[in-house]
Amino acid sequence: MIRIGIDFSLNSPSVCIDTSDEIKFISFFNTEGCDWNRPNPLKKFKTHNEISNIVELCPYERHKKEKDWTYAKEQSMKMFDAKMMSELIISVLDKHNVLNSDVKISLEGFAYHSAGTAFIDLILFNSFLRKDLIKRIGSENIEIIAPSTAKKLAGKGNADKEFMVNAFINNVLDDDKLINTSLHKYLVSNELDMKNIKPVDDLVDSYFIMKSQTK
């Protein structure tokens, strides 16, 4: 069985694919209209450039709200972007030929104590992806895990991103396939700036979300 974990966010969704032979990582990220891979990248894209040869990077650009947008226009563009992101993720998974196999995909559920516009948008975007995944592989092949499950698997139910990254580096699950990935080797060999760690923290979360699947 192919197992896939998706750490979905509005700006930096990440995917971990565990096949019978290897583990692959894919990072989708919002360029915000910036030239992310220029010789001297913006600080927020420094890590993206450093791992561009070891992780599959899939840049995209979401619409920025314009001053003259009405409420209806804003909501329409959000749906447009949600559809775009879902189709992008599905197309990349199709490229890896993992949606036509014996596959199980896990995503995190929503933390209902969260509030605000960003949380509402997250539900909207995530729902588009769930709908498209159900259409492709059926709801029986999709598992929604509790928000704290992946963190508990890493060793701490309220773990912050630094704890999660260190758990990944230390291979707390004793995963032979993980230590053979280029991403793991990179993280072991390089000092990390935890204040500017995107997309590493999301990639790490996608791994633990994938490993949280029930058998």
Short mmCIF file of C-alpha atoms in Angstrom, two decimals:
data_model
loop_
_atom_site.label_atom_id
_atom_site.label_comp_id
_atom_site.label_asym_id
_atom_site.label_seq_id
_atom_site.Cartn_x
_atom_site.Cartn_y
_atom_site.Cartn_z
CA MET A 1 0.00 0.00 0.00
CA ILE A 2 1.09 3.54 -0.75
CA ARG A 3 0.62 5.87 2.21
CA ILE A 4 0.37 9.63 1.83
CA GLY A 5 0.30 12.35 4.47
CA ILE A 6 -0.82 15.86 3.59
CA ASP A 7 -0.11 18.80 5.86
CA PHE A 8 -2.50 21.32 4.33
CA SER A 9 -2.15 25.06 4.85
CA LEU A 10 -3.04 28.15 2.85
CA ASN A 11 0.54 29.08 2.02
CA SER A 12 2.68 25.97 2.43
CA PRO A 13 0.96 22.60 1.93
CA SER A 14 3.32 19.64 2.11
CA VAL A 15 3.02 16.02 1.07
CA CYS A 16 4.87 12.90 2.19
CA ILE A 17 4.55 9.76 0.04
CA ASP A 18 5.66 6.41 1.44
CA THR A 19 5.92 3.74 -1.23
CA SER A 20 7.20 0.23 -0.70
CA ASP A 21 10.66 1.41 -1.76
CA GLU A 22 11.15 4.99 -0.59
CA ILE A 23 9.79 8.13 1.02
CA LYS A 24 9.26 11.23 -1.13
CA PHE A 25 8.56 14.80 -0.07
CA ILE A 26 6.74 17.51 -2.01
CA SER A 27 6.40 21.16 -0.99
CA PHE A 28 3.73 23.45 -2.42
CA PHE A 29 4.26 27.10 -1.55
CA ASN A 30 2.77 30.50 -2.24
CA THR A 31 5.34 32.74 -3.95
CA GLU A 32 3.22 35.81 -3.16
CA GLY A 33 4.28 37.18 -6.55
CA CYS A 34 7.98 37.10 -5.63
CA ASP A 35 10.89 35.68 -7.61
CA TRP A 36 11.56 32.99 -5.02
CA ASN A 37 14.55 31.35 -6.76
CA ARG A 38 16.66 34.36 -7.57
CA PRO A 39 20.44 34.23 -6.76
CA ASN A 40 19.95 36.16 -3.52
CA PRO A 41 16.52 34.98 -2.39
CA LEU A 42 14.30 36.72 0.11
CA LYS A 43 14.86 35.43 3.62
CA LYS A 44 11.50 33.63 3.58
CA PHE A 45 12.61 31.59 0.54
CA LYS A 46 16.20 30.90 1.62
CA THR A 47 15.46 27.33 2.74
CA HIS A 48 13.38 26.66 -0.37
CA ASN A 49 16.44 27.44 -2.48
CA GLU A 50 18.70 25.30 -0.32
CA ILE A 51 16.50 22.21 -0.61
CA SER A 52 15.42 22.72 -4.23
CA ASN A 53 17.59 19.81 -5.36
CA ILE A 54 16.42 17.36 -2.71
CA VAL A 55 12.68 18.08 -2.38
CA GLU A 56 10.15 18.53 -5.17
CA LEU A 57 9.04 22.17 -5.04
CA CYS A 58 5.73 23.28 -6.55
CA PRO A 59 5.29 27.07 -6.41
CA TYR A 60 1.92 28.75 -6.90
CA GLU A 61 0.46 32.21 -6.40
CA ARG A 62 -2.77 33.02 -4.63
CA HIS A 63 -4.67 36.22 -5.33
CA LYS A 64 -4.03 39.17 -3.05
CA LYS A 65 -7.10 41.10 -1.98
CA GLU A 66 -7.50 44.35 -3.90
CA LYS A 67 -8.89 47.49 -2.29
CA ASP A 68 -11.78 47.71 -4.72
CA TRP A 69 -12.95 44.12 -4.22
CA THR A 70 -16.47 43.69 -2.95
CA TYR A 71 -17.21 40.96 -0.41
CA ALA A 72 -18.68 38.83 -3.21
CA LYS A 73 -15.58 39.33 -5.36
CA GLU A 74 -13.29 38.37 -2.50
CA GLN A 75 -15.21 35.18 -1.78
CA SER A 76 -15.28 34.29 -5.48
CA MET A 77 -11.49 34.65 -5.74
CA LYS A 78 -10.99 32.53 -2.63
CA MET A 79 -13.01 29.74 -4.24
CA PHE A 80 -10.97 30.17 -7.43
CA ASP A 81 -7.72 29.80 -5.46
CA ALA A 82 -9.05 26.85 -3.45
CA LYS A 83 -9.92 25.07 -6.69
CA MET A 84 -6.53 25.92 -8.17
CA MET A 85 -4.61 24.58 -5.16
CA SER A 86 -6.62 21.37 -5.02
CA GLU A 87 -6.14 20.74 -8.73
CA LEU A 88 -2.42 21.45 -8.43
CA ILE A 89 -1.97 18.96 -5.60
CA ILE A 90 -4.04 16.32 -7.39
CA SER A 91 -2.08 16.84 -10.63
CA VAL A 92 1.26 16.39 -8.88
CA LEU A 93 0.05 13.24 -7.14
CA ASP A 94 -1.12 12.00 -10.54
CA LYS A 95 2.34 12.66 -11.94
CA HIS A 96 3.70 10.31 -9.30
CA ASN A 97 1.01 7.77 -10.26
CA VAL A 98 -0.10 7.22 -6.67
CA LEU A 99 -3.85 7.81 -6.99
CA ASN A 100 -4.40 4.80 -9.23
CA SER A 101 -2.94 2.34 -6.75
CA ASP A 102 -3.75 0.84 -3.38
CA VAL A 103 -3.44 4.12 -1.51
CA LYS A 104 -4.41 5.68 1.80
CA ILE A 105 -4.24 9.42 2.40
CA SER A 106 -4.30 11.09 5.79
CA LEU A 107 -4.96 14.74 6.61
CA GLU A 108 -5.28 16.57 9.90
CA GLY A 109 -8.70 17.57 11.14
CA PHE A 110 -9.48 21.12 12.23
CA ALA A 111 -8.52 22.54 15.61
CA TYR A 112 -11.91 23.93 16.59
CA HIS A 113 -10.50 26.25 19.24
CA SER A 114 -8.99 28.27 16.38
CA ALA A 115 -10.87 31.33 15.22
CA GLY A 116 -10.68 34.14 12.71
CA THR A 117 -10.79 34.62 8.96
CA ALA A 118 -7.69 32.53 8.28
CA PHE A 119 -9.28 29.52 9.99
CA ILE A 120 -12.47 29.91 7.97
CA ASP A 121 -10.40 30.15 4.79
CA LEU A 122 -8.46 27.03 5.79
CA ILE A 123 -11.71 25.09 6.09
CA LEU A 124 -12.82 26.34 2.67
CA PHE A 125 -9.56 25.42 0.91
CA ASN A 126 -9.22 22.10 2.71
CA SER A 127 -12.79 21.17 1.82
CA PHE A 128 -12.08 21.63 -1.89
CA LEU A 129 -9.13 19.25 -1.61
CA ARG A 130 -11.10 16.68 0.39
CA LYS A 131 -13.91 16.77 -2.16
CA ASP A 132 -11.50 16.17 -5.05
CA LEU A 133 -9.69 13.38 -3.21
CA ILE A 134 -12.97 11.65 -2.40
CA LYS A 135 -13.95 11.87 -6.06
CA ARG A 136 -10.65 10.23 -7.06
CA ILE A 137 -10.05 7.53 -4.43
CA GLY A 138 -13.21 7.32 -2.31
CA SER A 139 -13.79 8.40 1.27
CA GLU A 140 -12.82 4.92 2.55
CA ASN A 141 -9.23 5.61 1.49
CA ILE A 142 -9.01 8.93 3.31
CA GLU A 143 -8.33 9.21 7.02
CA ILE A 144 -8.77 12.42 9.02
CA ILE A 145 -6.61 12.38 12.13
CA ALA A 146 -6.99 14.53 15.22
CA PRO A 147 -4.78 17.66 15.24
CA SER A 148 -2.70 16.37 18.16
CA THR A 149 -2.17 12.82 16.85
CA ALA A 150 0.92 13.54 14.73
CA LYS A 151 2.46 15.55 17.56
CA LYS A 152 1.86 12.72 20.04
CA LEU A 153 3.50 10.31 17.64
CA ALA A 154 6.54 12.56 17.57
CA GLY A 155 6.60 12.49 21.35
CA LYS A 156 4.57 15.40 22.68
CA GLY A 157 0.91 16.28 22.22
CA ASN A 158 1.50 20.04 22.23
CA ALA A 159 4.84 19.93 20.40
CA ASP A 160 5.99 23.10 18.68
CA LYS A 161 7.69 23.10 15.27
CA GLU A 162 11.20 22.90 16.75
CA PHE A 163 10.26 19.78 18.72
CA MET A 164 8.74 18.19 15.62
CA VAL A 165 11.78 18.95 13.47
CA ASN A 166 14.13 17.53 16.10
CA ALA A 167 11.98 14.40 16.39
CA PHE A 168 12.29 14.01 12.63
CA ILE A 169 16.07 14.53 12.72
CA ASN A 170 16.44 12.07 15.60
CA ASN A 171 14.29 9.53 13.73
CA VAL A 172 12.19 8.82 16.80
CA LEU A 173 10.16 6.24 14.85
CA ASP A 174 13.30 4.28 13.91
CA ASP A 175 12.37 4.46 10.24
CA ASP A 176 15.08 3.05 7.96
CA LYS A 177 13.47 4.59 4.87
CA LEU A 178 13.46 8.05 6.46
CA ILE A 179 17.19 8.16 7.17
CA ASN A 180 17.87 7.35 3.54
CA THR A 181 15.98 10.40 2.27
CA SER A 182 17.89 13.44 1.05
CA LEU A 183 15.76 15.67 3.27
CA HIS A 184 16.74 13.82 6.44
CA LYS A 185 20.40 13.86 5.47
CA TYR A 186 20.20 17.58 4.79
CA LEU A 187 18.61 18.36 8.15
CA VAL A 188 21.14 16.24 10.03
CA SER A 189 24.02 18.03 8.31
CA ASN A 190 22.85 21.65 8.42
CA GLU A 191 22.20 24.12 11.21
CA LEU A 192 18.64 25.37 11.00
CA ASP A 193 17.17 28.82 11.58
CA MET A 194 13.97 27.97 13.40
CA LYS A 195 12.60 31.47 12.77
CA ASN A 196 12.84 30.98 9.00
CA ILE A 197 12.34 27.27 8.57
CA LYS A 198 9.59 27.11 5.95
CA PRO A 199 8.89 24.70 4.34
CA VAL A 200 10.82 22.21 6.50
CA ASP A 201 8.35 22.30 9.40
CA ASP A 202 5.47 21.52 7.04
CA LEU A 203 7.36 18.69 5.35
CA VAL A 204 8.13 17.23 8.77
CA ASP A 205 4.46 17.47 9.76
CA SER A 206 3.40 15.69 6.56
CA TYR A 207 5.68 12.79 7.50
CA PHE A 208 4.21 12.39 10.97
CA ILE A 209 0.67 12.78 9.59
CA MET A 210 1.42 9.96 7.16
CA LYS A 211 2.86 7.78 9.93
CA SER A 212 -0.21 8.44 12.10
CA GLN A 213 -2.45 6.41 9.83
CA THR A 214 -4.17 3.49 11.44
CA LYS A 215 -3.36 0.11 9.92
#
